[in-house]
Structure formats: C-alpha cells, structure tokens
C-alpha cells in the first residue's frame, strides 16, 4: 500500500507548464470573437444622474437593461448588482459594458463614455458605518468569573490592512453564446459559483449554462467570487453581440476593481494569573467589508472562530462584525479572516508575556490547546491536536532561546507565532454543500471527475495519488477530467483548505467502492469484459460532528492543522527597512500526500505572509486604490526571498484521505505576527501591519500602552 | 520586421510600435510568453533578444528587427533548456505555471554552476506569487547541473527530515 501517496510523483500539469503549451484564458480564441471592456464609476458613492455614450458603429454597448434574468451576482446576499442601475457604492463599480472586434479600440473610452453623478457622502471607517453585513457572537463560560480569577487584566488593539492576492495571471473569461444557452471559459477557482451566478443572471435552466475552467495562473481566493461578476459581464455582451466575447483585465483594472483581504481592527482584553495561565479572553473583531456583502459574513465567521488562537481558556467572549464602507468589496484571500485575527492574538500574546515578565514560549506552552481541551466554540479536540508539538519543534529547530538572549539590544530580532487553521467549510457548511465526486473506469485505470480546480497547488496530481493507492493501480493510470460543469459533479468550491481533506476523501471512497466492484479483476480486465462504469460519492459528516449555527457552538471544523513560525530579521536603523534573514516554518498537516507540493504550499504561503507583514500596502485615497500597479504595490521578489526551513509533522486525521488535513491556507496565518514579535524583540512596538519603514520610524521604542489593572 | 524566432527566420508585417509580446502571441501564435502586468514589473513576458533577457511588453517590434529571439517554445532546442524545464517540474519550480516561461527563459543565459546570488540576480525581475521562490532557485540550481543525481526529485524533501536549503 501507499506507492503514490507520500511520494513526490511527477505533477500532471508540469510538462505543459514548462514548455509553454498550457493554455490559459488569454491564449484561447474563438472564431468571430470580439473583446469586451467595463466602464466603471469614478466616485465612491452617489446616484447616476446622466449617462453620455457617444460611440461610433462597430461597438456593442450593454447596460443593466440587457440583463434577461436578475441583476445581481448570486452568491450569498443578492445585494451586489452585476451592472449598477441608479446608485453606485464604490469607485470602479461596473456600469456599462463595451465590446469591439479590435482590442486596442477599447483603450481610453473615457472621452466617449461618461456619467454625471449626484454625489453622496462616503464612509471609509468601518467603525463609523451604520450598515452591518453580519454580526457573530461566541460565548464560552462566564467572562466575569474569568476576569475575577485573573491577577492581571491586559488590553491591546491591533490593525491589519488590505492585501491584494496578486495572482500573476489577471482575471479573464470568454463567453460563447449559443441558442438559449451560454458557455463561459475562464480563469477561476469555483466553476459552480460561476454557474449559479449565470443561471440567475440569464434566467436560463441550469442545463443551458456551462462553465469550463482553463489553466489558471494563481487564485489565492482572488478567483473565488470575482469571476462570477466577470463571467456575467462577458455573458451579457456575448448575448447582445451574438458572438464570443473575451474579457481580460489589465493589471491596473484588476487591482482597482477586484476583491482584497479585509482590513481589520482587533481588540483584546485578557485576564491572566501571575503564573501565566489565561483565565479570560474578551475579543472584538471589526472587519471592513467594502461596499457589498460578497463573502464577508463567512470571512468574519472563520475570523472569529480563530480569534482566541490555539489557546485553552474556559471563559471567552468574542464579538465580531463586518461593516459596509464605500470601497470596492473585500473578499476571499487565502486564510479567509484567520490571518487577521491570529495576527491580533499572537501580537497580543507577546505583549502579554512582557507584561507579566514571562518568556513568550513559556506563556504559549502554559496555554496551548491539547488533545481533550475545548476551543472557543466548545469543540473537544482529538488526539491530533498539535499546538505543543509544533511549538517545541520550531523552538528547537530555530535555536530560538539562544538567539533571543544573544540578540537582545541589537538590530537583529527573533519572534514566533503559534497558530491553527480549520480544514473545510465552517460549521454546517460542508453538510449544506453536500459535495460530490465521481470516478469513471477507463481502459487502463480510472478518470477523476471533480469540480476542484488546479490553480497551482497540485489538485490534479494529489487527487490522482489518492485514487491510485485506494484503487491499487499505478499513478500514471489515473486521468483527471477537465473541469467542465457539463461533465463533472459539483464538488464544491476550491477554497477553505478543503480540496485534499474533503474532496480527496470523497475520491478515496469512490476508489474503494470501485475496487470492491472490480472484485479480483484489474481495471483493464474489467473494462474489457464489462465496459466502463462510474462511481459517485457524496459528503457525509464524520460521526458526532455537531454544530449549532444559532449559538455558534460545537464542532467548527472536522480537523485543524497546526503551525508555528519563527522569523529572524534585521532592521536597518538608518532606513527602517526590515530584512527577514531566516524563517522556520513547522506545520502539522495530518499527512503530506505529495511532500514537495505540500512544502511548496508552506513556502509560498509563508512568503505571501511576509509580504503582508512588511511591504504590501494598499493605499486608499478617496475610496480608490492609489497604487494600483506593480510599480508601487510591491510583493516579495527573488531578492527578498528569505531562506526557510520547512518541517512537516504528521498526526493523521481519522476522516481525512490517508490522514490528510488541509494545508493551503494555514501558512499565511503565522508570518505577520512572528515578524511583529521579532520587531518587538528589537525594541519596536508595532501593532499594525504592514510594518513599512514609515510605520517603524514612528513606532514607540519602548513597550506597551496596554492598561494594567488589578482585577476584581 | 525580420527576426530569427526560435531558430526560424520570420518575416512579419506588423506596426513598428506593436509590443514584441503581442507580435509573438498574436502574429506568431507563440502564446507561451505571458502578460502579467504590461509595465515591465513582473517578468512573465521575458524572452531573450540576442541572448539578453528582456520584458517583451516593453519592447516595440521595430527594436527587435534583425534580432534573434528565444521564447519558451524554443527553450528545448538546447539541452540546457530541456534540463531546466525538467528541473522545474521535478523540484516544484512550477506551480500555477504563469510565471514559469519567463523564469525559465530568464535563467537560460546563466552558466552551469552559477551561485545562488547569481541566480537571484538573474531572476530579480521576475515575480512569482506561488512558490516564495525557493523551489525556483532549487530548480534552476539543479537544471544548471543536469546530472542524474541533481534531478532526483525526492532528494530534498522528506517529512521531518533535515534538508538542504537554498541560502
């Protein structure tokens, strides 16, 4: 058993990608295809008073009147129009679509298309907003009692900024119209989200809408919900033009208009004994949702569930809210709320350790969640709970204690963060999704049919490994069907670290069922004798997994992955530039199906987290991203790449395929607080990210404004 | 314009200010070269012009007239190019793949045995959002030393084991 699982097999999409043969959306065209562009609002909030459109022949123009079905992007709340009718709520809100056969003719249309507005006052501060998309409360134990048991009560406020996913391939789709039907090809993560949005927009029966994923040049959550909007636009134009329409954003438009990570404000009030035991945690989480609901409610949900960190405490109160502001909607980005809230708790833990004069490792050891402990939602953890093992491994591997001592008072600092990440949809989410996966017998093995997309993380390869071993055939005999809603079942979206642990498990079940039906025959022999057949399995929750969505209590996730980061860095005292010089990333992920690709997720996610911590800053000016280009929205380059030591631990999850948990998102939860804690070690008191040189220059050089008071 | 593209002489009737990137993709059908930003920041459109790595989104066709151009589609014509491609597959240098053609082309002029600093400098103009670059460095290092030993895929990654790191 286990020839493919655990081995670094050759990835299925590798050869096409290194030879330039892989076809991304902009590499594809159709006969008669024209190009589409979007005309957007230039103000953050107001009423459209007049539309001036003076375009010569040859242009196709469409607005909300051209929508045959409902004018909203179907996702969670029906609040976001596909094309604005009378009101605009943010800069770059789509109003009008223009198509032309000659691509360059779509550049610089501002002269010929313009709008008059009656402007309204915009709101940019989420705490000043009177519109709340979602409120969530988590209550555990008795907070007053918890604070009464404390010797010290300590407070802090932490802030995080926007972050752009910055996939290197911008958003793009092609819509191909047919007779009462529509096909959309695109760079996307969630084909069935796009499918649902098109069905609602076009008013067509589901069977008349088809969505096909093309090779996708990165997603990171940025292609979770936005492609639905773009697909709707292309479909409207295609329907009107009666021709295929290609819409590819350039980088500036992609940065201006598409979703980013929610900025947040996190406030902690914590009760702790002199000995370092945490007795009470009171946490407030405010997320800036932007102008429409999109996925804010779910981002907030994951955020609040992770807000008390991987720590045991009997008395917890968490209050979260996602608020409307007049900026482009924020949405999914790797980590999905957890990087923000775990930045808050982990920065707070080091300040708390300072406050009571205890070592930050010791404080974490004293409070880390262990098997049998309960989380904030009251979930009892199984024996794979690994906060302590990852912490100890990271401390040992990095030489944390010695460097901490040696570097004090120098320009070098070392800091750590301890974190966890729930795999799969939150609470009852997976039950509601009821995902399906199928496996079809072929002449030499089997073909995988799932809607899970390959976006670089290795979906096709990892799924084929699981099926190969569960079916008992060589890895090369497993094919993967292209993601096309006409052929593959709805396996749910490719998000939430669920592609391996949830969809992979469905495939494992399919393969075992297929194995049973084959009896003693090989797939080839069975195929020759009886022909092909298909096995389908549907999600069933692990036994005893209970969730109460009203009270926000119970088993929030089937399993958690656990991580600890140690960041070593150097501050230039003249320029306040920060250079990470070494990173240790320990991750407990159940089972690494493909160790090299799992390591790739950890290295890549950690690098993205270092960018989030230090250099990636979205500058909003009057509701508009002022640095909407790669010249001044900067991400780590090869010269910024810090050496990294990745260590993977495996404590199998009983209901994951071969024991696997989720791995994709967790790596971005830890780097930012580890950086901030390393800066604190250098003497810089920074509580918001990104910790740019400007912010560092103005940071207090001694510690803590946090209030200290005797409880009781 | 007349150019030698991937070893073949091509005569193309294009506007002299058309971006070389568009000439390659639209007029030559060589879609392996990608556009990531259109302003010379990301390097996804890197090609070799007379042996020098350039961002083809910033080069007007007229400037490439009479030059020898190598795109990702022509990389495999040299053994060293094939070795780099293979290493990117085996050592995880390619994830989503959109930066990969530019990365491989940018690494092509490097000499066998180039140091890590030389590799970083050669790739400094190429952005990747998936890998954090370390697996790309490992791929280039191995690709430049195409011995069987260097390309064994399991060599560097073991769960909970000591492993060599790019530094």
mmCIF file with all atom_site columns, C-alpha atoms in Angstrom, chain A residues 568-669:
data_model
loop_
_atom_site.group_PDB
_atom_site.id
_atom_site.type_symbol
_atom_site.label_atom_id
_atom_site.label_alt_id
_atom_site.label_comp_id
_atom_site.label_asym_id
_atom_site.label_entity_id
_atom_site.label_seq_id
_atom_site.pdbx_PDB_ins_code
_atom_site.Cartn_x
_atom_site.Cartn_y
_atom_site.Cartn_z
_atom_site.occupancy
_atom_site.B_iso_or_equiv
_atom_site.pdbx_formal_charge
_atom_site.auth_seq_id
_atom_site.auth_comp_id
_atom_site.auth_asym_id
_atom_site.auth_atom_id
_atom_site.pdbx_PDB_model_num
ATOM 1   C CA . UNK A 1 568 ? 14.607  36.077 12.328  1.00 0.00 ? 568 UNK A CA 1
ATOM 2   C CA . UNK A 1 569 ? 15.112  39.535 10.916  1.00 0.00 ? 569 UNK A CA 1
ATOM 3   C CA . UNK A 1 570 ? 17.396  42.512 10.761  1.00 0.00 ? 570 UNK A CA 1
ATOM 4   C CA . UNK A 1 571 ? 16.341  46.171 10.936  1.00 0.00 ? 571 UNK A CA 1
ATOM 5   C CA . UNK A 1 572 ? 18.379  48.843 9.214   1.00 0.00 ? 572 UNK A CA 1
ATOM 6   C CA . UNK A 1 573 ? 18.439  51.549 11.890  1.00 0.00 ? 573 UNK A CA 1
ATOM 7   C CA . UNK A 1 574 ? 19.002  54.284 9.290   1.00 0.00 ? 574 UNK A CA 1
ATOM 8   C CA . UNK A 1 575 ? 16.286  53.400 6.762   1.00 0.00 ? 575 UNK A CA 1
ATOM 9   C CA . UNK A 1 576 ? 13.991  51.283 8.959   1.00 0.00 ? 576 UNK A CA 1
ATOM 10  C CA . UNK A 1 577 ? 13.922  48.631 6.268   1.00 0.00 ? 577 UNK A CA 1
ATOM 11  C CA . UNK A 1 578 ? 13.345  45.134 7.603   1.00 0.00 ? 578 UNK A CA 1
ATOM 12  C CA . UNK A 1 579 ? 15.017  42.115 6.093   1.00 0.00 ? 579 UNK A CA 1
ATOM 13  C CA . UNK A 1 580 ? 13.911  38.630 7.149   1.00 0.00 ? 580 UNK A CA 1
ATOM 14  C CA . UNK A 1 581 ? 17.091  36.574 7.353   1.00 0.00 ? 581 UNK A CA 1
ATOM 15  C CA . UNK A 1 582 ? 15.731  33.184 8.300   1.00 0.00 ? 582 UNK A CA 1
ATOM 16  C CA . UNK A 1 583 ? 12.351  31.566 8.721   1.00 0.00 ? 583 UNK A CA 1
ATOM 17  C CA . UNK A 1 584 ? 11.453  28.293 10.404  1.00 0.00 ? 584 UNK A CA 1
ATOM 18  C CA . UNK A 1 585 ? 8.005   27.022 9.477   1.00 0.00 ? 585 UNK A CA 1
ATOM 19  C CA . UNK A 1 586 ? 6.704   23.949 11.261  1.00 0.00 ? 586 UNK A CA 1
ATOM 20  C CA . UNK A 1 587 ? 3.342   22.590 10.140  1.00 0.00 ? 587 UNK A CA 1
ATOM 21  C CA . UNK A 1 588 ? 1.352   19.614 11.332  1.00 0.00 ? 588 UNK A CA 1
ATOM 22  C CA . UNK A 1 589 ? -0.899  18.653 8.426   1.00 0.00 ? 589 UNK A CA 1
ATOM 23  C CA . UNK A 1 590 ? -2.033  15.097 9.128   1.00 0.00 ? 590 UNK A CA 1
ATOM 24  C CA . UNK A 1 591 ? -0.389  13.534 6.102   1.00 0.00 ? 591 UNK A CA 1
ATOM 25  C CA . UNK A 1 592 ? 1.597   15.070 3.267   1.00 0.00 ? 592 UNK A CA 1
ATOM 26  C CA . UNK A 1 593 ? 0.136   13.355 0.191   1.00 0.00 ? 593 UNK A CA 1
ATOM 27  C CA . UNK A 1 594 ? 2.846   14.919 -2.007  1.00 0.00 ? 594 UNK A CA 1
ATOM 28  C CA . UNK A 1 595 ? 5.539   16.236 0.354   1.00 0.00 ? 595 UNK A CA 1
ATOM 29  C CA . UNK A 1 596 ? 7.169   18.512 -2.201  1.00 0.00 ? 596 UNK A CA 1
ATOM 30  C CA . UNK A 1 597 ? 3.905   20.190 -3.174  1.00 0.00 ? 597 UNK A CA 1
ATOM 31  C CA . UNK A 1 598 ? 2.851   20.490 0.473   1.00 0.00 ? 598 UNK A CA 1
ATOM 32  C CA . UNK A 1 599 ? 6.186   22.120 1.167   1.00 0.00 ? 599 UNK A CA 1
ATOM 33  C CA . UNK A 1 600 ? 5.536   24.391 -1.832  1.00 0.00 ? 600 UNK A CA 1
ATOM 34  C CA . UNK A 1 601 ? 2.296   25.499 -0.204  1.00 0.00 ? 601 UNK A CA 1
ATOM 35  C CA . UNK A 1 602 ? 4.090   26.237 3.051   1.00 0.00 ? 602 UNK A CA 1
ATOM 36  C CA . UNK A 1 603 ? 6.987   28.119 1.444   1.00 0.00 ? 603 UNK A CA 1
ATOM 37  C CA . UNK A 1 604 ? 4.691   30.092 -0.852  1.00 0.00 ? 604 UNK A CA 1
ATOM 38  C CA . UNK A 1 605 ? 2.137   30.915 1.820   1.00 0.00 ? 605 UNK A CA 1
ATOM 39  C CA . UNK A 1 606 ? 4.859   31.965 4.229   1.00 0.00 ? 606 UNK A CA 1
ATOM 40  C CA . UNK A 1 607 ? 6.397   34.289 1.626   1.00 0.00 ? 607 UNK A CA 1
ATOM 41  C CA . UNK A 1 608 ? 2.966   35.819 0.995   1.00 0.00 ? 608 UNK A CA 1
ATOM 42  C CA . UNK A 1 609 ? 2.630   36.266 4.758   1.00 0.00 ? 609 UNK A CA 1
ATOM 43  C CA . UNK A 1 610 ? 5.980   38.050 4.955   1.00 0.00 ? 610 UNK A CA 1
ATOM 44  C CA . UNK A 1 611 ? 4.776   40.410 2.217   1.00 0.00 ? 611 UNK A CA 1
ATOM 45  C CA . UNK A 1 612 ? 1.562   41.007 4.207   1.00 0.00 ? 612 UNK A CA 1
ATOM 46  C CA . UNK A 1 613 ? 3.644   41.759 7.297   1.00 0.00 ? 613 UNK A CA 1
ATOM 47  C CA . UNK A 1 614 ? 6.175   44.112 5.803   1.00 0.00 ? 614 UNK A CA 1
ATOM 48  C CA . UNK A 1 615 ? 5.679   45.573 2.356   1.00 0.00 ? 615 UNK A CA 1
ATOM 49  C CA . UNK A 1 616 ? 2.248   45.010 0.836   1.00 0.00 ? 616 UNK A CA 1
ATOM 50  C CA . UNK A 1 617 ? 0.219   48.135 1.362   1.00 0.00 ? 617 UNK A CA 1
ATOM 51  C CA . UNK A 1 618 ? -2.945  49.099 -0.476  1.00 0.00 ? 618 UNK A CA 1
ATOM 52  C CA . UNK A 1 619 ? -3.139  52.885 -0.278  1.00 0.00 ? 619 UNK A CA 1
ATOM 53  C CA . UNK A 1 620 ? -6.772  54.011 -0.423  1.00 0.00 ? 620 UNK A CA 1
ATOM 54  C CA . UNK A 1 621 ? -7.333  57.631 -1.358  1.00 0.00 ? 621 UNK A CA 1
ATOM 55  C CA . UNK A 1 622 ? -10.939 58.836 -1.600  1.00 0.00 ? 622 UNK A CA 1
ATOM 56  C CA . UNK A 1 623 ? -12.077 55.254 -1.875  1.00 0.00 ? 623 UNK A CA 1
ATOM 57  C CA . UNK A 1 624 ? -9.754  54.475 -4.759  1.00 0.00 ? 624 UNK A CA 1
ATOM 58  C CA . UNK A 1 625 ? -6.618  52.344 -4.668  1.00 0.00 ? 625 UNK A CA 1
ATOM 59  C CA . UNK A 1 626 ? -3.928  54.944 -5.267  1.00 0.00 ? 626 UNK A CA 1
ATOM 60  C CA . UNK A 1 627 ? -1.163  52.445 -6.010  1.00 0.00 ? 627 UNK A CA 1
ATOM 61  C CA . UNK A 1 628 ? -2.964  50.198 -8.486  1.00 0.00 ? 628 UNK A CA 1
ATOM 62  C CA . UNK A 1 629 ? 0.111   48.985 -10.314 1.00 0.00 ? 629 UNK A CA 1
ATOM 63  C CA . UNK A 1 630 ? 3.021   46.664 -9.637  1.00 0.00 ? 630 UNK A CA 1
ATOM 64  C CA . UNK A 1 631 ? 5.409   49.611 -9.563  1.00 0.00 ? 631 UNK A CA 1
ATOM 65  C CA . UNK A 1 632 ? 4.157   50.654 -6.157  1.00 0.00 ? 632 UNK A CA 1
ATOM 66  C CA . UNK A 1 633 ? 2.017   47.804 -4.862  1.00 0.00 ? 633 UNK A CA 1
ATOM 67  C CA . UNK A 1 634 ? 5.031   45.647 -4.208  1.00 0.00 ? 634 UNK A CA 1
ATOM 68  C CA . UNK A 1 635 ? 5.233   41.958 -3.434  1.00 0.00 ? 635 UNK A CA 1
ATOM 69  C CA . UNK A 1 636 ? 8.325   39.949 -2.476  1.00 0.00 ? 636 UNK A CA 1
ATOM 70  C CA . UNK A 1 637 ? 10.797  39.487 -5.348  1.00 0.00 ? 637 UNK A CA 1
ATOM 71  C CA . UNK A 1 638 ? 13.516  36.835 -5.723  1.00 0.00 ? 638 UNK A CA 1
ATOM 72  C CA . UNK A 1 639 ? 15.901  39.202 -3.944  1.00 0.00 ? 639 UNK A CA 1
ATOM 73  C CA . UNK A 1 640 ? 13.568  39.329 -0.926  1.00 0.00 ? 640 UNK A CA 1
ATOM 74  C CA . UNK A 1 641 ? 13.316  35.547 -0.584  1.00 0.00 ? 641 UNK A CA 1
ATOM 75  C CA . UNK A 1 642 ? 14.434  34.583 2.888   1.00 0.00 ? 642 UNK A CA 1
ATOM 76  C CA . UNK A 1 643 ? 15.947  31.158 3.496   1.00 0.00 ? 643 UNK A CA 1
ATOM 77  C CA . UNK A 1 644 ? 13.328  28.933 5.014   1.00 0.00 ? 644 UNK A CA 1
ATOM 78  C CA . UNK A 1 645 ? 13.370  25.720 6.959   1.00 0.00 ? 645 UNK A CA 1
ATOM 79  C CA . UNK A 1 646 ? 10.115  23.825 6.480   1.00 0.00 ? 646 UNK A CA 1
ATOM 80  C CA . UNK A 1 647 ? 9.317   20.959 8.816   1.00 0.00 ? 647 UNK A CA 1
ATOM 81  C CA . UNK A 1 648 ? 6.165   18.911 8.334   1.00 0.00 ? 648 UNK A CA 1
ATOM 82  C CA . UNK A 1 649 ? 4.754   16.815 11.139  1.00 0.00 ? 649 UNK A CA 1
ATOM 83  C CA . UNK A 1 650 ? 2.091   14.177 10.571  1.00 0.00 ? 650 UNK A CA 1
ATOM 84  C CA . UNK A 1 651 ? -0.598  13.307 13.085  1.00 0.00 ? 651 UNK A CA 1
ATOM 85  C CA . UNK A 1 652 ? -3.251  11.624 10.980  1.00 0.00 ? 652 UNK A CA 1
ATOM 86  C CA . UNK A 1 653 ? -6.825  12.902 10.950  1.00 0.00 ? 653 UNK A CA 1
ATOM 87  C CA . UNK A 1 654 ? -9.083  9.884  11.161  1.00 0.00 ? 654 UNK A CA 1
ATOM 88  C CA . UNK A 1 655 ? -11.529 11.138 8.499   1.00 0.00 ? 655 UNK A CA 1
ATOM 89  C CA . UNK A 1 656 ? -9.062  12.628 6.034   1.00 0.00 ? 656 UNK A CA 1
ATOM 90  C CA . UNK A 1 657 ? -7.726  10.738 2.993   1.00 0.00 ? 657 UNK A CA 1
ATOM 91  C CA . UNK A 1 658 ? -4.741  8.756  4.276   1.00 0.00 ? 658 UNK A CA 1
ATOM 92  C CA . UNK A 1 659 ? -4.957  11.003 7.349   1.00 0.00 ? 659 UNK A CA 1
ATOM 93  C CA . UNK A 1 660 ? -4.558  14.316 5.493   1.00 0.00 ? 660 UNK A CA 1
ATOM 94  C CA . UNK A 1 661 ? -5.838  17.668 6.778   1.00 0.00 ? 661 UNK A CA 1
ATOM 95  C CA . UNK A 1 662 ? -5.880  20.964 4.890   1.00 0.00 ? 662 UNK A CA 1
ATOM 96  C CA . UNK A 1 663 ? -2.594  22.703 4.143   1.00 0.00 ? 663 UNK A CA 1
ATOM 97  C CA . UNK A 1 664 ? -3.186  25.512 1.615   1.00 0.00 ? 664 UNK A CA 1
ATOM 98  C CA . UNK A 1 665 ? -4.245  28.401 3.793   1.00 0.00 ? 665 UNK A CA 1
ATOM 99  C CA . UNK A 1 666 ? -2.589  27.887 7.160   1.00 0.00 ? 666 UNK A CA 1
ATOM 100 C CA . UNK A 1 667 ? 0.917   29.023 6.143   1.00 0.00 ? 667 UNK A CA 1
ATOM 101 C CA . UNK A 1 668 ? -0.271  32.617 5.768   1.00 0.00 ? 668 UNK A CA 1
ATOM 102 C CA . UNK A 1 669 ? -1.644  32.811 9.325   1.00 0.00 ? 669 UNK A CA 1
#
